[in-house]
Amino acid sequence: MLIALKKNLIYCLGILFILLNSILIYNEFYYFLLFPLALIILYLAFFKIEQLFLLIIFCTPLSFNLEALDMVGGFGIYLPTEPLLLGLLLVFIFKTIRSEKNRLNTYWRHPISFLILIQLVWITLSAISSEMPIVSFKFLLSRLWFVVPIFFLGLHVFKKGIPTIYAFLWAYLTPLTLVLLYTLITHASYGFSEESGHWVMWPFFKDHTSYGAIIALFYPIVIGLMTDKENSFFTKNILRIIFIIFSVALFYSYTRAAWISVFGASLVFLLFVFKIKFKYLFSFGLTALLFIGINFTEISFMLNKNNAEHTTENFSERVESMSNISSDASNLERFNRWNSAIELAKQRPISGWGPGTYSFVYAPYQDASDLTIISTNFGTGGNAHSEYLGPLAEQGIPGLIIMLLLVFFIFYRGSYLYLRLEDPKLKRLVIMLLLGLVTYFTHGILNNYLDTDKASVPVWGFISIIVAIDLFLAPKQKA
């Protein structure tokens, strides 16, 4: 009897929905069609949160920016990922407060988790003293809905074992491959020209540089998966096809920073193969950074002597232009943005100008000698072009120090974890993720994309996997 009543109730609700929706469609109101989808998402959020997590990962490469489509008067938000991430943030906070108060105590024990918390706290403090508080608190909110669901909820998901980690990687890799195929097919119709190569990835990516950065980020992942001997014959061949797609897409991204970041990851891989001690690398890197820092003014002066524009579709010439920074306009414009960031930091060295404010405040701090053929007189249309100098300008010296410490501990703890792991599957995962992050944080010297879902989701996801292996999966080897 009860079962029959439930069935009748379902039928009645279904008929009611159809009738109501028909009336609304007749009156040109179509949004009620999304109501069943909203119910499914609510169900997943409260009862199947891991499935919702993976759904968001899958949607990320396919997301688009409303601002780019001119749909809502310049309101920039990535659909469907950012609204879903905001909802997931609220659900995660609710569940943590209600029933899992001890979960975070375990997470804070790890230095990477602790540094991420410190970074969020400092962003909050910088937002309070910001030149533009509304902009800064919007930046803070977006950082929260990227970091909390992807990193902290990710820890809860990834600690369950290797299958969940592979599910995450495939959930992003599969739609990303489809986006690359779409882009390559569109690009081919324009003869793979460099000019069209700057926009054919739209609406999935805003430009070729962010497109190239994500290809480079997943390039070591694809190679790592492809060379796994435990894969079936079918999986191996699928991964070989994906590798070819990624290689062609990387080449025709016309993104020099992506090319050099992949080369950098290859060098780091060789360091692991030949087991060069970390202390020697650290000493060399620290010496190089100190030299550049002490002589930055002189180096910048020499590099800005020539501001002619230089573009070419020839691969060897484009690679050469990466080092020929004194005659390439895009490279010179980066120096303009970097010098502006340093000037901003000189004015507010402690708290910075506020998270997310760089593009609004840097214009008066451009030096006339730094301006290039692609500079804008009013400082519109861009950020600091650096994951390091951006925080320096917006969050002050403490913001830069926190960012550098975070990157340092990611690679230090990740490298140490790789060396002490015994499980070959875990070792393969860690080295793949580390090399992927090498490409991003190398690329981060020249560009910054952590304010976009395309980069934030995989980057924070990779970091979360490394921490989850370190905290939960590695200790199980000894049990």
Tab-separated table of C-alpha atoms in Angstrom:
chain	number	residue	atom	x	y	z
A	1	MET	CA	0.000	0.000	0.000
A	2	LEU	CA	2.785	2.413	0.995
A	3	ILE	CA	4.758	1.595	-2.157
A	4	ALA	CA	1.695	2.278	-4.313
A	5	LEU	CA	1.180	5.653	-2.602
A	6	LYS	CA	4.813	6.604	-3.236
A	7	LYS	CA	4.480	5.692	-6.920
A	8	ASN	CA	1.282	7.721	-7.251
A	9	LEU	CA	2.980	10.680	-5.542
A	10	ILE	CA	5.888	10.501	-7.989
A	11	TYR	CA	3.484	10.386	-10.953
A	12	CYS	CA	1.512	13.361	-9.600
A	13	LEU	CA	4.661	15.423	-9.044
A	14	GLY	CA	5.861	14.546	-12.545
A	15	ILE	CA	2.575	15.613	-14.135
A	16	LEU	CA	2.546	18.803	-12.034
A	17	PHE	CA	6.090	19.640	-13.184
A	18	ILE	CA	5.177	19.094	-16.848
A	19	LEU	CA	2.069	21.280	-16.578
A	20	LEU	CA	3.836	24.072	-14.691
A	21	ASN	CA	6.810	23.978	-17.039
A	22	SER	CA	4.518	24.105	-20.086
A	23	ILE	CA	2.847	27.251	-18.736
A	24	LEU	CA	6.217	28.884	-18.031
A	25	ILE	CA	7.610	27.988	-21.471
A	26	TYR	CA	4.469	29.431	-23.081
A	27	ASN	CA	5.272	32.661	-21.213
A	28	GLU	CA	8.921	32.470	-22.419
A	29	PHE	CA	10.364	31.560	-19.022
A	30	TYR	CA	12.781	28.682	-19.600
A	31	TYR	CA	14.861	28.523	-16.426
A	32	PHE	CA	12.459	26.147	-14.656
A	33	LEU	CA	13.771	23.454	-17.009
A	34	LEU	CA	16.882	23.428	-14.807
A	35	PHE	CA	14.885	22.497	-11.697
A	36	PRO	CA	15.408	18.695	-12.016
A	37	LEU	CA	19.135	19.277	-12.523
A	38	ALA	CA	19.215	21.457	-9.403
A	39	LEU	CA	17.504	18.684	-7.424
A	40	ILE	CA	20.091	16.156	-8.616
A	41	ILE	CA	22.948	18.470	-7.611
A	42	LEU	CA	21.382	19.038	-4.170
A	43	TYR	CA	21.049	15.281	-3.716
A	44	LEU	CA	24.699	14.760	-4.653
A	45	ALA	CA	25.824	17.591	-2.357
A	46	PHE	CA	24.249	16.066	0.744
A	47	PHE	CA	24.382	12.328	0.033
A	48	LYS	CA	27.047	11.742	-2.671
A	49	ILE	CA	29.504	14.589	-2.189
A	50	GLU	CA	32.413	12.699	-3.775
A	51	GLN	CA	30.417	12.190	-6.977
A	52	LEU	CA	29.614	15.917	-7.046
A	53	PHE	CA	33.327	16.627	-6.528
A	54	LEU	CA	34.220	14.526	-9.585
A	55	LEU	CA	31.374	16.068	-11.598
A	56	ILE	CA	32.850	19.522	-10.979
A	57	ILE	CA	36.282	18.274	-12.048
A	58	PHE	CA	34.755	16.905	-15.258
A	59	CYS	CA	32.951	20.179	-15.989
A	60	THR	CA	36.020	22.382	-15.487
A	61	PRO	CA	37.694	21.982	-18.921
A	62	LEU	CA	34.281	22.560	-20.537
A	63	SER	CA	33.397	25.677	-18.537
A	64	PHE	CA	33.073	29.116	-20.110
A	65	ASN	CA	33.175	32.670	-18.815
A	66	LEU	CA	29.962	34.701	-18.910
A	67	GLU	CA	32.010	37.884	-19.259
A	68	ALA	CA	33.629	36.576	-22.447
A	69	LEU	CA	30.198	35.813	-23.909
A	70	ASP	CA	28.790	39.264	-22.989
A	71	MET	CA	25.764	37.589	-21.446
A	72	VAL	CA	25.380	39.456	-18.162
A	73	GLY	CA	26.859	42.881	-18.640
A	74	GLY	CA	30.478	42.085	-17.876
A	75	PHE	CA	29.847	39.892	-14.823
A	76	GLY	CA	32.746	37.465	-14.962
A	77	ILE	CA	32.018	33.982	-13.619
A	78	TYR	CA	32.879	30.547	-14.982
A	79	LEU	CA	29.845	28.327	-15.607
A	80	PRO	CA	28.993	25.795	-14.380
A	81	THR	CA	32.043	25.315	-12.165
A	82	GLU	CA	32.169	28.393	-9.933
A	83	PRO	CA	28.521	28.286	-8.735
A	84	LEU	CA	28.960	24.561	-8.057
A	85	LEU	CA	32.211	25.199	-6.185
A	86	LEU	CA	30.539	27.891	-4.086
A	87	GLY	CA	27.760	25.463	-3.176
A	88	LEU	CA	30.285	22.732	-2.423
A	89	LEU	CA	32.216	25.172	-0.214
A	90	LEU	CA	29.092	25.863	1.871
A	91	VAL	CA	28.164	22.175	2.137
A	92	PHE	CA	31.710	21.224	3.140
A	93	ILE	CA	31.831	23.900	5.847
A	94	PHE	CA	28.402	22.799	7.140
A	95	LYS	CA	29.374	19.121	7.255
A	96	THR	CA	32.741	19.842	8.859
A	97	ILE	CA	31.218	21.964	11.633
A	98	ARG	CA	28.385	19.519	12.234
A	99	SER	CA	29.975	16.098	12.284
A	100	GLU	CA	33.683	16.065	11.461
A	101	LYS	CA	35.307	18.588	13.769
A	102	ASN	CA	38.451	16.506	14.180
A	103	ARG	CA	39.116	16.162	10.450
A	104	LEU	CA	40.938	19.483	10.084
A	105	ASN	CA	43.167	18.746	13.095
A	106	THR	CA	44.802	16.004	11.021
A	107	TYR	CA	45.117	18.204	7.953
A	108	TRP	CA	46.832	21.083	9.790
A	109	ARG	CA	49.691	18.810	10.819
A	110	HIS	CA	51.069	18.991	7.297
A	111	PRO	CA	53.212	22.065	6.505
A	112	ILE	CA	51.588	22.547	3.093
A	113	SER	CA	48.087	22.603	4.604
A	114	PHE	CA	49.279	24.994	7.293
A	115	LEU	CA	50.849	27.356	4.740
A	116	ILE	CA	47.664	27.348	2.664
A	117	LEU	CA	45.731	28.349	5.792
A	118	ILE	CA	48.261	31.119	6.535
A	119	GLN	CA	47.934	32.346	2.944
A	120	LEU	CA	44.137	32.520	3.227
A	121	VAL	CA	44.416	34.412	6.523
A	122	TRP	CA	46.871	36.913	5.022
A	123	ILE	CA	44.676	37.425	1.947
A	124	THR	CA	41.824	38.220	4.347
A	125	LEU	CA	43.930	40.749	6.264
A	126	SER	CA	45.158	42.330	3.014
A	127	ALA	CA	41.573	42.578	1.780
A	128	ILE	CA	40.582	44.520	4.907
A	129	SER	CA	43.201	47.206	4.195
A	130	SER	CA	42.713	47.054	0.416
A	131	GLU	CA	42.585	50.051	-1.896
A	132	MET	CA	39.439	48.451	-3.359
A	133	PRO	CA	37.805	46.278	-0.644
A	134	ILE	CA	34.945	44.990	-2.821
A	135	VAL	CA	37.390	43.732	-5.463
A	136	SER	CA	39.605	42.154	-2.792
A	137	PHE	CA	36.794	40.368	-0.969
A	138	LYS	CA	35.530	39.019	-4.287
A	139	PHE	CA	39.069	37.710	-4.881
A	140	LEU	CA	39.067	36.164	-1.380
A	141	LEU	CA	35.724	34.466	-1.987
A	142	SER	CA	36.891	33.013	-5.294
A	143	ARG	CA	40.113	31.764	-3.691
A	144	LEU	CA	38.054	30.121	-0.920
A	145	TRP	CA	35.758	28.295	-3.331
A	146	PHE	CA	38.782	26.995	-5.223
A	147	VAL	CA	40.974	26.011	-2.265
A	148	VAL	CA	38.487	24.659	0.277
A	149	PRO	CA	36.493	22.275	-1.964
A	150	ILE	CA	39.406	21.182	-4.150
A	151	PHE	CA	42.245	21.002	-1.618
A	152	PHE	CA	40.543	20.240	1.703
A	153	LEU	CA	37.608	18.179	0.440
A	154	GLY	CA	40.102	16.636	-1.968
A	155	LEU	CA	42.114	15.354	1.001
A	156	HIS	CA	39.000	13.552	2.235
A	157	VAL	CA	38.420	12.043	-1.219
A	158	PHE	CA	42.006	11.109	-2.087
A	159	LYS	CA	42.836	9.467	1.250
A	160	LYS	CA	40.513	6.613	0.261
A	161	GLY	CA	43.093	5.230	-2.122
A	162	ILE	CA	44.688	5.197	-5.549
A	163	PRO	CA	41.445	4.564	-7.518
A	164	THR	CA	39.973	7.906	-6.386
A	165	ILE	CA	43.163	9.692	-7.470
A	166	TYR	CA	42.997	8.156	-10.932
A	167	ALA	CA	39.293	9.044	-11.083
A	168	PHE	CA	40.238	12.693	-10.489
A	169	LEU	CA	42.924	12.652	-13.195
A	170	TRP	CA	40.677	10.998	-15.767
A	171	ALA	CA	37.737	13.250	-14.852
A	172	TYR	CA	39.793	16.265	-15.945
A	173	LEU	CA	41.835	14.627	-18.699
A	174	THR	CA	38.892	13.231	-20.695
A	175	PRO	CA	37.010	16.507	-21.346
A	176	LEU	CA	40.312	18.373	-21.737
A	177	THR	CA	41.222	16.011	-24.585
A	178	LEU	CA	37.873	16.781	-26.237
A	179	VAL	CA	38.578	20.521	-25.919
A	180	LEU	CA	42.009	20.036	-27.509
A	181	LEU	CA	40.451	18.087	-30.383
A	182	TYR	CA	37.871	20.817	-30.939
A	183	THR	CA	40.602	23.462	-30.885
A	184	LEU	CA	42.882	21.574	-33.271
A	185	ILE	CA	40.065	20.942	-35.749
A	186	THR	CA	39.078	24.622	-35.655
A	187	HIS	CA	42.726	25.679	-35.900
A	188	ALA	CA	43.275	23.366	-38.887
A	189	SER	CA	40.486	25.142	-40.778
A	190	TYR	CA	42.614	28.305	-40.512
A	191	GLY	CA	45.788	26.562	-41.640
A	192	PHE	CA	47.273	26.459	-38.116
A	193	SER	CA	48.229	30.115	-38.452
A	194	GLU	CA	49.676	31.873	-35.420
A	195	GLU	CA	47.119	34.665	-35.593
A	196	SER	CA	44.167	32.271	-35.365
A	197	GLY	CA	46.078	30.250	-32.766
A	198	HIS	CA	45.478	33.069	-30.287
A	199	TRP	CA	41.685	32.628	-30.177
A	200	VAL	CA	40.571	29.264	-31.633
A	201	MET	CA	40.340	27.754	-28.130
A	202	TRP	CA	37.506	30.172	-27.252
A	203	PRO	CA	35.101	29.881	-25.383
A	204	PHE	CA	36.840	27.201	-23.308
A	205	PHE	CA	40.045	29.221	-22.830
A	206	LYS	CA	40.356	32.993	-22.982
A	207	ASP	CA	43.684	32.938	-24.861
A	208	HIS	CA	46.485	30.718	-26.090
A	209	THR	CA	48.732	31.282	-23.050
A	210	SER	CA	46.304	29.817	-20.500
A	211	TYR	CA	45.516	27.059	-23.013
A	212	GLY	CA	49.214	26.210	-23.337
A	213	ALA	CA	49.732	26.305	-19.568
A	214	ILE	CA	47.057	23.649	-18.936
A	215	ILE	CA	48.352	21.445	-21.752
A	216	ALA	CA	51.828	21.646	-20.193
A	217	LEU	CA	50.405	20.936	-16.722
A	218	PHE	CA	48.864	17.652	-17.888
A	219	TYR	CA	51.639	16.662	-20.295
A	220	PRO	CA	53.636	14.749	-17.613
A	221	ILE	CA	50.379	13.149	-16.440
A	222	VAL	CA	49.651	11.825	-19.925
A	223	ILE	CA	53.202	10.482	-20.287
A	224	GLY	CA	53.068	8.888	-16.833
A	225	LEU	CA	49.756	7.178	-17.556
A	226	MET	CA	50.890	6.089	-21.025
A	227	THR	CA	54.071	4.427	-19.736
A	228	ASP	CA	52.297	2.488	-16.967
A	229	LYS	CA	52.957	-1.179	-17.780
A	230	GLU	CA	49.856	-2.336	-15.907
A	231	ASN	CA	47.490	-0.704	-18.400
A	232	SER	CA	45.431	-2.891	-20.677
A	233	PHE	CA	46.156	-2.991	-24.409
A	234	PHE	CA	43.100	-0.834	-25.103
A	235	THR	CA	44.027	1.757	-22.452
A	236	LYS	CA	47.611	1.967	-23.723
A	237	ASN	CA	46.445	2.723	-27.253
A	238	ILE	CA	43.917	5.310	-26.051
A	239	LEU	CA	46.679	7.029	-24.070
A	240	ARG	CA	49.005	6.981	-27.082
A	241	ILE	CA	46.336	8.783	-29.099
A	242	ILE	CA	45.860	11.279	-26.251
A	243	PHE	CA	49.631	11.817	-26.111
A	244	ILE	CA	49.713	12.631	-29.832
A	245	ILE	CA	46.798	15.058	-29.412
A	246	PHE	CA	48.534	16.782	-26.491
A	247	SER	CA	51.850	16.999	-28.346
A	248	VAL	CA	50.283	18.565	-31.434
A	249	ALA	CA	48.169	20.911	-29.296
A	250	LEU	CA	51.212	21.989	-27.284
A	251	PHE	CA	53.163	22.751	-30.461
A	252	TYR	CA	50.336	24.743	-32.040
A	253	SER	CA	49.511	26.604	-28.840
A	254	TYR	CA	52.273	29.046	-29.855
A	255	THR	CA	52.979	29.465	-26.144
A	256	ARG	CA	56.706	29.736	-25.503
A	257	ALA	CA	56.274	29.702	-21.726
A	258	ALA	CA	54.481	26.347	-22.005
A	259	TRP	CA	57.266	24.918	-24.154
A	260	ILE	CA	59.982	26.013	-21.763
A	261	SER	CA	58.015	24.763	-18.735
A	262	VAL	CA	57.798	21.274	-20.254
A	263	PHE	CA	61.533	21.424	-20.932
A	264	GLY	CA	62.075	22.440	-17.296
A	265	ALA	CA	59.986	19.490	-16.106
A	266	SER	CA	62.150	17.193	-18.261
A	267	LEU	CA	65.282	18.511	-16.536
A	268	VAL	CA	63.716	17.953	-13.110
A	269	PHE	CA	62.850	14.385	-14.109
A	270	LEU	CA	66.506	13.798	-14.993
A	271	LEU	CA	67.483	15.105	-11.552
A	272	PHE	CA	65.310	12.413	-9.984
A	273	VAL	CA	66.710	9.756	-12.320
A	274	PHE	CA	70.333	10.634	-11.483
A	275	LYS	CA	69.501	11.285	-7.794
A	276	ILE	CA	71.209	14.666	-7.516
A	277	LYS	CA	71.030	15.811	-3.887
A	278	PHE	CA	68.518	18.507	-3.040
A	279	LYS	CA	70.981	20.618	-1.027
A	280	TYR	CA	73.115	21.203	-4.133
A	281	LEU	CA	70.080	22.256	-6.163
A	282	PHE	CA	68.871	24.520	-3.378
A	283	SER	CA	72.273	26.194	-3.057
A	284	PHE	CA	72.492	26.760	-6.805
A	285	GLY	CA	68.922	28.088	-7.043
A	286	LEU	CA	69.365	30.383	-4.043
A	287	THR	CA	72.599	31.799	-5.472
A	288	ALA	CA	70.930	32.442	-8.840
A	289	LEU	CA	67.948	34.162	-7.208
A	290	LEU	CA	70.198	36.347	-5.054
A	291	PHE	CA	72.241	37.358	-8.098
A	292	ILE	CA	69.114	38.294	-10.060
A	293	GLY	CA	67.643	40.136	-7.080
A	294	ILE	CA	70.786	42.170	-6.389
A	295	ASN	CA	71.276	43.069	-10.050
A	296	PHE	CA	67.607	43.334	-11.073
A	297	THR	CA	67.742	47.063	-11.865
A	298	GLU	CA	70.792	46.698	-14.126
A	299	ILE	CA	69.373	43.607	-15.842
A	300	SER	CA	66.021	45.321	-16.413
A	301	PHE	CA	67.763	48.394	-17.865
A	302	MET	CA	69.738	46.323	-20.366
A	303	LEU	CA	66.702	44.301	-21.400
A	304	ASN	CA	64.571	47.365	-22.051
A	305	LYS	CA	66.946	49.017	-24.518
A	306	ASN	CA	64.959	47.688	-27.449
A	307	ASN	CA	61.160	47.576	-27.532
A	308	ALA	CA	60.546	46.428	-31.089
A	309	GLU	CA	57.831	43.871	-31.689
A	310	HIS	CA	58.957	40.412	-32.766
A	311	THR	CA	56.613	37.652	-33.855
A	312	THR	CA	57.185	34.587	-35.960
A	313	GLU	CA	55.507	31.295	-36.694
A	314	ASN	CA	58.872	29.525	-37.050
A	315	PHE	CA	59.378	27.228	-34.071
A	316	SER	CA	63.137	27.682	-33.780
A	317	GLU	CA	62.834	31.468	-33.991
A	318	ARG	CA	60.096	31.509	-31.349
A	319	VAL	CA	62.240	29.401	-29.022
A	320	GLU	CA	65.152	31.758	-29.668
A	321	SER	CA	62.939	34.734	-28.780
A	322	MET	CA	62.432	33.263	-25.297
A	323	SER	CA	66.034	34.151	-24.565
A	324	ASN	CA	66.084	37.216	-26.815
A	325	ILE	CA	64.000	39.187	-24.336
A	326	SER	CA	65.519	42.522	-25.331
A	327	SER	CA	63.784	42.481	-28.733
A	328	ASP	CA	60.479	40.705	-28.137
A	329	ALA	CA	57.502	42.932	-27.314
A	330	SER	CA	55.596	40.357	-25.261
A	331	ASN	CA	58.655	39.712	-23.112
A	332	LEU	CA	59.303	43.434	-22.702
A	333	GLU	CA	55.694	44.015	-21.671
A	334	ARG	CA	56.207	41.484	-18.896
A	335	PHE	CA	59.095	43.597	-17.620
A	336	ASN	CA	56.755	46.575	-17.692
A	337	ARG	CA	54.228	44.666	-15.554
A	338	TRP	CA	56.939	43.325	-13.231
A	339	ASN	CA	58.528	46.742	-12.719
A	340	SER	CA	55.087	48.194	-12.043
A	341	ALA	CA	54.473	45.465	-9.446
A	342	ILE	CA	57.770	46.285	-7.736
A	343	GLU	CA	56.930	50.005	-7.694
A	344	LEU	CA	53.533	49.214	-6.183
A	345	ALA	CA	55.225	47.087	-3.512
A	346	LYS	CA	57.571	49.947	-2.643
A	347	GLN	CA	54.556	52.115	-1.858
A	348	ARG	CA	52.834	49.509	0.327
A	349	PRO	CA	55.435	46.895	1.321
A	350	ILE	CA	53.512	45.261	4.182
A	351	SER	CA	49.832	44.903	3.310
A	352	GLY	CA	50.009	45.552	-0.439
A	353	TRP	CA	47.286	47.244	-2.474
A	354	GLY	CA	44.760	44.490	-1.910
A	355	PRO	CA	44.129	41.051	-3.488
A	356	GLY	CA	42.903	41.296	-7.071
A	357	THR	CA	43.573	45.030	-7.438
A	358	TYR	CA	46.737	45.036	-9.575
A	359	SER	CA	45.020	45.595	-12.922
A	360	PHE	CA	43.139	48.583	-11.471
A	361	VAL	CA	46.053	50.392	-9.807
A	362	TYR	CA	49.261	49.732	-11.759
A	363	ALA	CA	48.752	52.323	-14.527
A	364	PRO	CA	50.373	55.332	-12.772
A	365	TYR	CA	53.394	53.219	-11.832
A	366	GLN	CA	54.433	52.361	-15.391
A	367	ASP	CA	57.747	53.922	-16.329
A	368	ALA	CA	57.841	55.585	-19.743
A	369	SER	CA	61.014	53.670	-20.636
A	370	ASP	CA	59.208	50.360	-19.961
A	371	LEU	CA	56.297	50.982	-22.338
A	372	THR	CA	56.166	48.773	-25.436
A	373	ILE	CA	54.180	48.608	-28.635
A	374	ILE	CA	51.550	46.505	-26.816
A	375	SER	CA	51.400	48.558	-23.602
A	376	THR	CA	48.204	50.421	-22.732
A	377	ASN	CA	48.314	54.053	-21.650
A	378	PHE	CA	45.685	53.542	-18.980
A	379	GLY	CA	47.048	50.256	-17.652
A	380	THR	CA	43.967	48.293	-18.670
A	381	GLY	CA	43.728	44.679	-19.669
A	382	GLY	CA	46.079	42.619	-17.592
A	383	ASN	CA	47.615	41.399	-14.374
A	384	ALA	CA	51.166	41.215	-13.064
A	385	HIS	CA	52.055	38.263	-15.333
A	386	SER	CA	53.593	36.434	-12.374
A	387	GLU	CA	52.368	34.159	-9.591
A	388	TYR	CA	55.065	35.723	-7.407
A	389	LEU	CA	55.168	39.448	-8.192
A	390	GLY	CA	51.368	39.580	-8.246
A	391	PRO	CA	51.143	38.675	-4.527
A	392	LEU	CA	54.050	41.060	-3.830
A	393	ALA	CA	52.094	44.013	-5.246
A	394	GLU	CA	48.703	42.974	-3.899
A	395	GLN	CA	49.612	41.374	-0.542
A	396	GLY	CA	52.973	42.958	0.239
A	397	ILE	CA	56.255	41.261	1.106
A	398	PRO	CA	54.540	38.780	3.489
A	399	GLY	CA	52.316	37.657	0.593
A	400	LEU	CA	55.357	36.971	-1.585
A	401	ILE	CA	57.166	35.131	1.233
A	402	ILE	CA	54.132	32.928	1.914
A	403	MET	CA	53.833	32.079	-1.795
A	404	LEU	CA	57.533	31.217	-2.082
A	405	LEU	CA	57.388	29.084	1.068
A	406	LEU	CA	54.330	27.268	-0.249
A	407	VAL	CA	56.012	26.452	-3.565
A	408	PHE	CA	59.210	25.434	-1.756
A	409	PHE	CA	57.421	23.032	0.602
A	410	ILE	CA	55.343	21.549	-2.209
A	411	PHE	CA	58.497	20.443	-4.008
A	412	TYR	CA	60.559	19.709	-0.902
A	413	ARG	CA	57.926	17.503	0.741
A	414	GLY	CA	56.909	16.035	-2.604
A	415	SER	CA	60.499	15.094	-3.462
A	416	TYR	CA	61.108	13.642	-0.005
A	417	LEU	CA	57.858	11.678	-0.292
A	418	TYR	CA	58.876	10.274	-3.685
A	419	LEU	CA	62.255	9.122	-2.359
A	420	ARG	CA	60.854	7.314	0.691
A	421	LEU	CA	57.868	5.661	-1.000
A	422	GLU	CA	58.134	1.949	-1.705
A	423	ASP	CA	54.883	1.364	-3.584
A	424	PRO	CA	55.694	1.826	-7.312
A	425	LYS	CA	52.145	3.024	-8.065
A	426	LEU	CA	52.380	5.786	-5.479
A	427	LYS	CA	55.873	6.734	-6.654
A	428	ARG	CA	54.607	7.037	-10.226
A	429	LEU	CA	51.718	9.223	-9.106
A	430	VAL	CA	53.922	11.531	-7.040
A	431	ILE	CA	56.506	12.065	-9.781
A	432	MET	CA	53.775	12.721	-12.382
A	433	LEU	CA	52.113	15.295	-10.144
A	434	LEU	CA	55.392	16.963	-9.170
A	435	LEU	CA	56.453	17.327	-12.805
A	436	GLY	CA	53.038	18.725	-13.692
A	437	LEU	CA	53.395	21.297	-10.908
A	438	VAL	CA	56.929	22.099	-12.106
A	439	THR	CA	55.445	23.139	-15.450
A	440	TYR	CA	52.853	25.358	-13.770
A	441	PHE	CA	55.085	27.104	-11.242
A	442	THR	CA	57.774	27.571	-13.907
A	443	HIS	CA	55.103	29.045	-16.143
A	444	GLY	CA	54.043	31.084	-13.104
A	445	ILE	CA	57.191	33.190	-13.404
A	446	LEU	CA	55.769	34.598	-16.644
A	447	ASN	CA	51.985	34.310	-16.165
A	448	ASN	CA	49.389	33.771	-13.466
A	449	TYR	CA	46.153	31.816	-13.818
A	450	LEU	CA	45.218	30.735	-10.284
A	451	ASP	CA	42.255	33.097	-10.483
A	452	THR	CA	40.713	30.846	-13.174
A	453	ASP	CA	38.982	27.510	-12.699
A	454	LYS	CA	40.974	25.860	-15.505
A	455	ALA	CA	44.232	26.230	-13.542
A	456	SER	CA	43.066	26.363	-9.920
A	457	VAL	CA	41.140	23.084	-9.976
A	458	PRO	CA	44.021	20.881	-11.233
A	459	VAL	CA	46.799	22.769	-9.399
A	460	TRP	CA	45.107	22.636	-5.981
A	461	GLY	CA	43.974	19.105	-6.815
A	462	PHE	CA	47.542	17.964	-7.544
A	463	ILE	CA	48.770	19.537	-4.301
A	464	SER	CA	45.939	17.870	-2.386
A	465	ILE	CA	46.847	14.458	-3.808
A	466	ILE	CA	50.491	14.844	-2.753
A	467	VAL	CA	49.458	15.830	0.788
A	468	ALA	CA	46.900	12.994	0.968
A	469	ILE	CA	49.546	10.457	-0.055
A	470	ASP	CA	51.962	11.913	2.499
A	471	LEU	CA	49.429	11.955	5.357
A	472	PHE	CA	47.305	8.886	4.718
A	473	LEU	CA	48.520	6.519	1.987
A	474	ALA	CA	52.289	6.463	2.601
A	475	PRO	CA	51.947	5.441	6.292
A	476	LYS	CA	49.825	2.439	5.222
A	477	GLN	CA	52.902	0.984	3.490
A	478	LYS	CA	54.512	0.445	6.890
A	479	ALA	CA	51.420	-1.054	8.493
